[in-house]
């Protein structure tokens, strides 16, 4: 029996949640110093796989959802797609930039 799309998404969200919990646990460690914290923050925004890091991947996921919503939303009025596009932009522009600023504040010499 093949799994449904929603079941696959639920499983993937579960895996992502576990991965994020691991990162949270690592961030909570007593021996994390400012240089390592900056490096961890950079990893969330600058990782090469996926390109652009976790934040960019999350924004891309929302952009794909917005594009799909544009095709299927009633009356094509943007009630679903516009908030999704805005959420993607907020993640990239606000959250992503704030992570960069925090990492630079903690360790300006680290990573580009």
Short mmCIF file of N, CA, C and O in Angstrom, two decimals:
data_model
loop_
_atom_site.label_atom_id
_atom_site.label_comp_id
_atom_site.label_asym_id
_atom_site.label_seq_id
_atom_site.Cartn_x
_atom_site.Cartn_y
_atom_site.Cartn_z
N UNK A 1 0.84 -1.18 0.00
CA UNK A 1 0.00 0.00 0.00
C UNK A 1 0.90 1.25 0.00
O UNK A 1 1.79 1.37 0.82
N UNK A 2 0.67 2.13 -0.93
CA UNK A 2 1.49 3.34 -1.00
C UNK A 2 0.92 4.41 -0.05
O UNK A 2 -0.28 4.46 0.20
N UNK A 3 1.83 5.20 0.43
CA UNK A 3 1.41 6.26 1.34
C UNK A 3 0.83 7.43 0.55
O UNK A 3 1.26 7.69 -0.57
N UNK A 4 -0.08 8.11 1.16
CA UNK A 4 -0.65 9.28 0.50
C UNK A 4 0.32 10.45 0.61
O UNK A 4 1.26 10.45 1.40
N UNK A 5 0.08 11.44 -0.19
CA UNK A 5 0.91 12.65 -0.18
C UNK A 5 0.92 13.27 1.22
O UNK A 5 1.97 13.64 1.74
N UNK A 6 -0.26 13.37 1.84
CA UNK A 6 -0.33 13.97 3.17
C UNK A 6 0.45 13.15 4.20
O UNK A 6 1.13 13.71 5.06
N UNK A 7 0.42 11.85 4.07
CA UNK A 7 1.22 11.00 4.97
C UNK A 7 2.71 11.24 4.77
O UNK A 7 3.47 11.29 5.73
N UNK A 8 3.13 11.39 3.53
CA UNK A 8 4.55 11.69 3.25
C UNK A 8 4.94 13.04 3.83
O UNK A 8 6.02 13.19 4.40
N UNK A 9 4.07 14.02 3.67
CA UNK A 9 4.35 15.35 4.23
C UNK A 9 4.44 15.27 5.75
O UNK A 9 5.36 15.83 6.36
N UNK A 10 3.51 14.56 6.38
CA UNK A 10 3.55 14.41 7.84
C UNK A 10 4.85 13.76 8.29
O UNK A 10 5.47 14.19 9.27
N UNK A 11 5.27 12.73 7.58
CA UNK A 11 6.53 12.05 7.94
C UNK A 11 7.71 13.01 7.76
O UNK A 11 8.60 13.06 8.61
N UNK A 12 7.71 13.77 6.69
CA UNK A 12 8.81 14.71 6.44
C UNK A 12 8.83 15.81 7.49
O UNK A 12 9.90 16.21 7.97
N UNK A 13 7.67 16.31 7.87
CA UNK A 13 7.60 17.32 8.93
C UNK A 13 8.12 16.74 10.24
O UNK A 13 8.84 17.41 10.99
N UNK A 14 7.80 15.49 10.51
CA UNK A 14 8.30 14.83 11.71
C UNK A 14 9.82 14.75 11.71
O UNK A 14 10.47 15.02 12.73
N UNK A 15 10.39 14.40 10.58
CA UNK A 15 11.85 14.31 10.45
C UNK A 15 12.47 15.69 10.64
O UNK A 15 13.46 15.85 11.36
N UNK A 16 11.89 16.69 9.99
CA UNK A 16 12.41 18.06 10.13
C UNK A 16 12.31 18.54 11.57
O UNK A 16 13.23 19.18 12.09
N UNK A 17 11.22 18.20 12.23
CA UNK A 17 11.05 18.59 13.64
C UNK A 17 12.11 17.96 14.52
O UNK A 17 12.65 18.62 15.42
N UNK A 18 12.42 16.69 14.25
CA UNK A 18 13.48 16.02 15.02
C UNK A 18 14.83 16.68 14.77
O UNK A 18 15.62 16.87 15.71
N UNK A 19 15.10 17.03 13.53
CA UNK A 19 16.36 17.70 13.20
C UNK A 19 16.45 19.05 13.90
O UNK A 19 17.49 19.41 14.45
N UNK A 20 15.36 19.80 13.89
CA UNK A 20 15.35 21.10 14.56
C UNK A 20 15.51 20.94 16.07
O UNK A 20 16.17 21.76 16.72
N UNK A 21 14.93 19.89 16.63
CA UNK A 21 15.10 19.63 18.06
C UNK A 21 16.57 19.35 18.39
O UNK A 21 17.08 19.80 19.42
N UNK A 22 17.25 18.63 17.51
CA UNK A 22 18.68 18.36 17.72
C UNK A 22 19.47 19.67 17.71
O UNK A 22 20.35 19.87 18.55
N UNK A 23 19.16 20.55 16.78
CA UNK A 23 19.84 21.85 16.73
C UNK A 23 19.54 22.64 18.00
O UNK A 23 20.44 23.24 18.60
N UNK A 24 18.29 22.63 18.43
CA UNK A 24 17.92 23.31 19.67
C UNK A 24 18.69 22.75 20.86
O UNK A 24 19.20 23.51 21.70
N UNK A 25 18.81 21.44 20.93
CA UNK A 25 19.59 20.81 22.01
C UNK A 25 21.05 21.25 21.96
O UNK A 25 21.65 21.54 23.00
N UNK A 26 21.62 21.30 20.76
CA UNK A 26 23.01 21.76 20.61
C UNK A 26 23.16 23.21 21.03
O UNK A 26 24.15 23.59 21.67
N UNK A 27 22.18 24.05 20.69
CA UNK A 27 22.23 25.46 21.08
C UNK A 27 22.13 25.63 22.60
O UNK A 27 22.64 26.60 23.15
N UNK A 28 21.47 24.70 23.25
CA UNK A 28 21.26 24.79 24.71
C UNK A 28 22.45 24.29 25.51
O UNK A 28 22.47 24.45 26.74
N UNK A 29 23.43 23.71 24.87
CA UNK A 29 24.59 23.17 25.58
C UNK A 29 25.33 24.28 26.32
O UNK A 29 25.51 25.39 25.80
N UNK A 30 25.77 23.98 27.52
CA UNK A 30 26.45 24.97 28.36
C UNK A 30 27.78 25.44 27.78
O UNK A 30 28.24 26.53 28.11
N UNK A 31 28.40 24.64 26.93
CA UNK A 31 29.72 24.99 26.43
C UNK A 31 29.71 25.69 25.07
O UNK A 31 30.75 25.90 24.46
N UNK A 32 28.54 26.12 24.59
CA UNK A 32 28.47 26.87 23.33
C UNK A 32 28.95 28.29 23.60
O UNK A 32 28.38 29.00 24.41
N UNK A 33 30.02 28.68 22.91
CA UNK A 33 30.53 30.04 23.07
C UNK A 33 30.03 30.91 21.92
O UNK A 33 29.31 30.44 21.03
N UNK A 34 30.41 32.19 21.94
CA UNK A 34 29.88 33.10 20.93
C UNK A 34 30.33 32.74 19.52
O UNK A 34 29.57 32.86 18.56
N UNK A 35 31.54 32.26 19.35
CA UNK A 35 32.02 31.88 18.02
C UNK A 35 31.23 30.69 17.48
O UNK A 35 30.83 30.68 16.31
N UNK A 36 31.00 29.70 18.33
CA UNK A 36 30.24 28.53 17.88
C UNK A 36 28.78 28.88 17.62
O UNK A 36 28.19 28.41 16.64
N UNK A 37 28.20 29.72 18.46
CA UNK A 37 26.82 30.14 18.23
C UNK A 37 26.71 30.88 16.91
O UNK A 37 25.79 30.64 16.12
N UNK A 38 27.66 31.76 16.62
CA UNK A 38 27.66 32.47 15.34
C UNK A 38 27.76 31.48 14.18
O UNK A 38 27.06 31.63 13.17
N UNK A 39 28.61 30.48 14.33
CA UNK A 39 28.77 29.47 13.27
C UNK A 39 27.48 28.68 13.05
O UNK A 39 27.10 28.40 11.91
N UNK A 40 26.79 28.35 14.13
CA UNK A 40 25.52 27.62 14.01
C UNK A 40 24.49 28.49 13.31
O UNK A 40 23.77 28.02 12.41
N UNK A 41 24.41 29.77 13.68
CA UNK A 41 23.46 30.67 13.02
C UNK A 41 23.77 30.80 11.55
O UNK A 41 22.86 30.78 10.71
N UNK A 42 25.05 30.91 11.21
CA UNK A 42 25.43 31.00 9.80
C UNK A 42 25.04 29.73 9.04
O UNK A 42 24.66 29.79 7.88
N UNK A 43 25.15 28.61 9.71
CA UNK A 43 24.79 27.34 9.07
C UNK A 43 23.32 27.34 8.66
O UNK A 43 22.95 26.77 7.64
N UNK A 44 22.48 27.99 9.45
CA UNK A 44 21.05 28.05 9.14
C UNK A 44 20.76 28.92 7.92
O UNK A 44 19.73 28.76 7.27
N UNK A 45 21.67 29.84 7.61
CA UNK A 45 21.41 30.77 6.51
C UNK A 45 22.36 30.65 5.35
O UNK A 45 22.06 31.12 4.26
N UNK A 46 23.51 30.00 5.54
CA UNK A 46 24.53 30.00 4.49
C UNK A 46 24.92 28.62 4.00
O UNK A 46 25.79 28.49 3.16
N UNK A 47 24.32 27.60 4.51
CA UNK A 47 24.70 26.24 4.13
C UNK A 47 24.57 26.05 2.62
O UNK A 47 23.67 26.58 1.99
N UNK A 48 25.50 25.33 2.06
CA UNK A 48 25.50 25.11 0.60
C UNK A 48 24.51 24.05 0.16
O UNK A 48 24.19 23.95 -1.02
N UNK A 49 24.01 23.24 1.08
CA UNK A 49 23.10 22.16 0.69
C UNK A 49 21.98 22.07 1.71
O UNK A 49 22.19 21.53 2.78
N UNK A 50 20.79 22.60 1.51
CA UNK A 50 20.32 23.23 0.28
C UNK A 50 20.94 24.61 0.10
O UNK A 50 21.30 25.24 1.08
N UNK A 51 21.02 25.07 -1.16
CA UNK A 51 21.60 26.39 -1.40
C UNK A 51 20.88 27.46 -0.57
O UNK A 51 19.67 27.52 -0.58
N UNK A 52 21.66 28.23 0.16
CA UNK A 52 21.07 29.29 0.96
C UNK A 52 20.71 28.87 2.36
O UNK A 52 20.30 29.69 3.16
N UNK A 53 20.84 27.61 2.68
CA UNK A 53 20.57 27.16 4.03
C UNK A 53 19.11 26.88 4.32
O UNK A 53 18.24 26.94 3.44
N UNK A 54 18.85 26.60 5.57
CA UNK A 54 17.52 26.22 6.03
C UNK A 54 16.50 27.32 5.81
O UNK A 54 15.39 27.07 5.34
N UNK A 55 16.86 28.55 6.15
CA UNK A 55 15.92 29.66 6.02
C UNK A 55 15.48 29.82 4.57
O UNK A 55 14.29 29.97 4.28
N UNK A 56 16.41 29.78 3.64
CA UNK A 56 16.07 29.90 2.22
C UNK A 56 15.22 28.72 1.76
O UNK A 56 14.30 28.90 0.95
N UNK A 57 15.50 27.54 2.26
CA UNK A 57 14.72 26.36 1.88
C UNK A 57 13.28 26.49 2.37
O UNK A 57 12.33 26.14 1.65
N UNK A 58 13.10 26.99 3.58
CA UNK A 58 11.75 27.19 4.11
C UNK A 58 11.00 28.24 3.29
O UNK A 58 9.83 28.07 2.95
N UNK A 59 11.67 29.33 2.96
CA UNK A 59 11.04 30.36 2.13
C UNK A 59 10.67 29.81 0.76
O UNK A 59 9.59 30.10 0.23
N UNK A 60 11.54 28.98 0.18
CA UNK A 60 11.26 28.37 -1.12
C UNK A 60 10.04 27.45 -1.04
O UNK A 60 9.21 27.44 -1.94
N UNK A 61 9.93 26.69 0.03
CA UNK A 61 8.78 25.81 0.21
C UNK A 61 7.49 26.62 0.21
O UNK A 61 6.51 26.26 -0.44
N UNK A 62 7.48 27.75 0.92
CA UNK A 62 6.30 28.60 0.95
C UNK A 62 6.02 29.23 -0.40
O UNK A 62 4.86 29.40 -0.79
N UNK A 63 7.06 29.57 -1.14
CA UNK A 63 6.89 30.13 -2.49
C UNK A 63 6.25 29.11 -3.42
O UNK A 63 5.36 29.44 -4.22
N UNK A 64 6.69 27.87 -3.33
CA UNK A 64 6.10 26.81 -4.15
C UNK A 64 4.62 26.63 -3.78
O UNK A 64 3.76 26.50 -4.66
N UNK A 65 4.31 26.67 -2.49
CA UNK A 65 2.92 26.56 -2.05
C UNK A 65 2.10 27.74 -2.58
O UNK A 65 0.95 27.58 -3.00
N UNK A 66 2.70 28.93 -2.57
CA UNK A 66 2.00 30.12 -3.07
C UNK A 66 1.71 29.99 -4.56
O UNK A 66 0.62 30.33 -5.02
N UNK A 67 2.68 29.50 -5.30
CA UNK A 67 2.48 29.33 -6.75
C UNK A 67 1.36 28.33 -7.03
O UNK A 67 0.56 28.51 -7.95
N UNK A 68 1.33 27.28 -6.25
CA UNK A 68 0.25 26.29 -6.43
C UNK A 68 -1.09 26.91 -6.05
O UNK A 68 -2.09 26.70 -6.75
N UNK A 69 -1.10 27.67 -4.97
CA UNK A 69 -2.34 28.33 -4.55
C UNK A 69 -2.85 29.28 -5.62
O UNK A 69 -4.06 29.38 -5.85
N UNK A 70 -1.94 29.96 -6.31
CA UNK A 70 -2.34 30.87 -7.40
C UNK A 70 -3.13 30.12 -8.46
O UNK A 70 -4.05 30.68 -9.07
N UNK A 71 -2.78 28.86 -8.69
CA UNK A 71 -3.42 28.08 -9.73
C UNK A 71 -4.76 27.51 -9.31
O UNK A 71 -5.61 27.25 -10.15
N UNK A 72 -4.95 27.30 -8.01
CA UNK A 72 -6.15 26.58 -7.58
C UNK A 72 -7.08 27.38 -6.67
O UNK A 72 -8.20 26.94 -6.41
N UNK A 73 -6.67 28.56 -6.21
CA UNK A 73 -7.54 29.29 -5.28
C UNK A 73 -8.79 29.78 -6.00
O UNK A 73 -8.74 30.13 -7.18
N UNK A 74 -9.90 29.80 -5.27
CA UNK A 74 -11.15 30.26 -5.87
C UNK A 74 -11.01 31.70 -6.37
O UNK A 74 -10.43 32.54 -5.71
N UNK A 75 -11.52 31.95 -7.52
CA UNK A 75 -11.55 33.29 -8.13
C UNK A 75 -10.17 33.87 -8.39
O UNK A 75 -10.06 35.03 -8.79
N UNK A 76 -9.11 33.11 -8.13
CA UNK A 76 -7.74 33.60 -8.34
C UNK A 76 -7.57 35.02 -7.79
O UNK A 76 -7.00 35.90 -8.42
N UNK A 77 -8.07 35.21 -6.56
CA UNK A 77 -8.09 36.53 -5.96
C UNK A 77 -6.89 36.81 -5.04
O UNK A 77 -6.76 37.91 -4.51
N UNK A 78 -6.03 35.82 -4.84
CA UNK A 78 -4.84 36.03 -4.03
C UNK A 78 -5.05 35.87 -2.54
O UNK A 78 -4.13 36.10 -1.76
N UNK A 79 -6.25 35.47 -2.13
CA UNK A 79 -6.51 35.32 -0.70
C UNK A 79 -5.62 34.28 -0.04
O UNK A 79 -5.28 34.41 1.14
N UNK A 80 -5.22 33.28 -0.78
CA UNK A 80 -4.32 32.26 -0.24
C UNK A 80 -2.87 32.51 -0.65
O UNK A 80 -1.95 32.41 0.15
N UNK A 81 -2.67 32.85 -1.92
CA UNK A 81 -1.30 32.96 -2.42
C UNK A 81 -0.56 34.19 -1.89
O UNK A 81 0.64 34.11 -1.59
N UNK A 82 -1.24 35.30 -1.76
CA UNK A 82 -0.55 36.52 -1.28
C UNK A 82 0.05 36.35 0.12
O UNK A 82 1.22 36.68 0.33
N UNK A 83 -0.71 35.82 1.08
CA UNK A 83 -0.10 35.61 2.40
C UNK A 83 1.08 34.64 2.38
O UNK A 83 2.04 34.80 3.13
N UNK A 84 1.01 33.65 1.49
CA UNK A 84 2.12 32.70 1.38
C UNK A 84 3.35 33.38 0.80
O UNK A 84 4.47 33.18 1.29
N UNK A 85 3.18 34.19 -0.24
CA UNK A 85 4.30 34.95 -0.81
C UNK A 85 4.88 35.90 0.24
O UNK A 85 6.09 36.05 0.37
N UNK A 86 4.00 36.55 0.99
CA UNK A 86 4.45 37.48 2.03
C UNK A 86 5.22 36.75 3.12
O UNK A 86 6.24 37.25 3.62
N UNK A 87 4.74 35.58 3.52
CA UNK A 87 5.43 34.79 4.54
C UNK A 87 6.83 34.41 4.07
O UNK A 87 7.81 34.50 4.84
N UNK A 88 6.95 34.00 2.82
CA UNK A 88 8.26 33.64 2.27
C UNK A 88 9.19 34.85 2.28
O UNK A 88 10.36 34.74 2.65
N UNK A 89 8.68 36.01 1.90
CA UNK A 89 9.50 37.22 1.89
C UNK A 89 9.90 37.61 3.30
O UNK A 89 11.05 38.02 3.54
N UNK A 90 8.99 37.50 4.25
CA UNK A 90 9.31 37.84 5.63
C UNK A 90 10.40 36.93 6.20
O UNK A 90 11.30 37.39 6.90
N UNK A 91 10.31 35.66 5.86
CA UNK A 91 11.33 34.72 6.34
C UNK A 91 12.69 35.09 5.78
O UNK A 91 13.68 35.17 6.51
N UNK A 92 12.74 35.36 4.50
CA UNK A 92 14.01 35.69 3.85
C UNK A 92 14.52 37.05 4.30
O UNK A 92 15.66 37.18 4.75
N UNK A 93 13.67 38.05 4.18
CA UNK A 93 14.10 39.43 4.44
C UNK A 93 14.29 39.72 5.92
O UNK A 93 15.27 40.33 6.31
N UNK A 94 13.36 39.30 6.73
CA UNK A 94 13.43 39.62 8.16
C UNK A 94 14.21 38.59 8.95
O UNK A 94 15.23 38.92 9.55
N UNK A 95 13.76 37.37 8.96
CA UNK A 95 14.42 36.34 9.77
C UNK A 95 15.84 36.09 9.28
O UNK A 95 16.78 36.03 10.07
N UNK A 96 16.00 35.94 7.98
CA UNK A 96 17.32 35.67 7.43
C UNK A 96 18.32 36.78 7.74
O UNK A 96 19.44 36.53 8.19
N UNK A 97 17.91 38.01 7.53
CA UNK A 97 18.81 39.13 7.79
C UNK A 97 19.12 39.26 9.28
O UNK A 97 20.25 39.56 9.67
N UNK A 98 18.15 39.01 10.12
CA UNK A 98 18.39 39.10 11.56
C UNK A 98 19.37 38.02 12.03
O UNK A 98 20.19 38.26 12.90
N UNK A 99 19.31 36.84 11.43
CA UNK A 99 20.29 35.81 11.75
C UNK A 99 21.69 36.24 11.33
O UNK A 99 22.66 36.03 12.06
N UNK A 100 21.79 36.84 10.17
CA UNK A 100 23.09 37.33 9.69
C UNK A 100 23.62 38.39 10.64
O UNK A 100 24.79 38.36 11.05
N UNK A 101 22.78 39.34 11.03
CA UNK A 101 23.21 40.40 11.93
C UNK A 101 23.65 39.84 13.28
O UNK A 101 24.65 40.27 13.85
N UNK A 102 22.89 38.88 13.81
CA UNK A 102 23.24 38.29 15.10
C UNK A 102 24.57 37.56 15.01
O UNK A 102 25.42 37.68 15.89
N UNK A 103 24.77 36.78 13.93
CA UNK A 103 26.02 36.04 13.77
C UNK A 103 27.21 37.00 13.67
O UNK A 103 28.25 36.78 14.29
N UNK A 104 27.04 38.09 12.91
CA UNK A 104 28.12 39.07 12.79
C UNK A 104 28.41 39.75 14.11
O UNK A 104 29.56 40.06 14.42
N UNK A 105 27.38 40.01 14.88
CA UNK A 105 27.56 40.64 16.18
C UNK A 105 28.33 39.73 17.14
O UNK A 105 29.16 40.19 17.91
N UNK A 106 28.04 38.43 17.07
CA UNK A 106 28.69 37.47 17.95
C UNK A 106 30.14 37.21 17.54
O UNK A 106 31.02 37.03 18.37
N UNK A 107 30.38 37.13 16.22
CA UNK A 107 31.70 36.78 15.73
C UNK A 107 31.90 37.38 14.35
O UNK A 107 31.70 36.72 13.32
N UNK A 108 32.29 38.66 14.28
CA UNK A 108 32.41 39.36 13.00
C UNK A 108 33.41 38.76 12.03
O UNK A 108 33.25 38.87 10.83
N UNK A 109 34.45 38.10 12.54
CA UNK A 109 35.48 37.55 11.66
C UNK A 109 35.06 36.24 11.02
O UNK A 109 35.67 35.79 10.08
N UNK A 110 34.07 35.60 11.55
CA UNK A 110 33.68 34.28 11.05
C UNK A 110 32.96 34.37 9.73
O UNK A 110 32.32 35.34 9.43
N UNK A 111 33.10 33.35 8.90
CA UNK A 111 32.38 33.16 7.64
C UNK A 111 31.97 34.42 6.92
O UNK A 111 31.88 35.48 7.48
N UNK A 112 31.75 34.32 5.65
CA UNK A 112 31.32 35.45 4.84
C UNK A 112 29.83 35.50 4.77
O UNK A 112 29.16 34.54 4.80
#
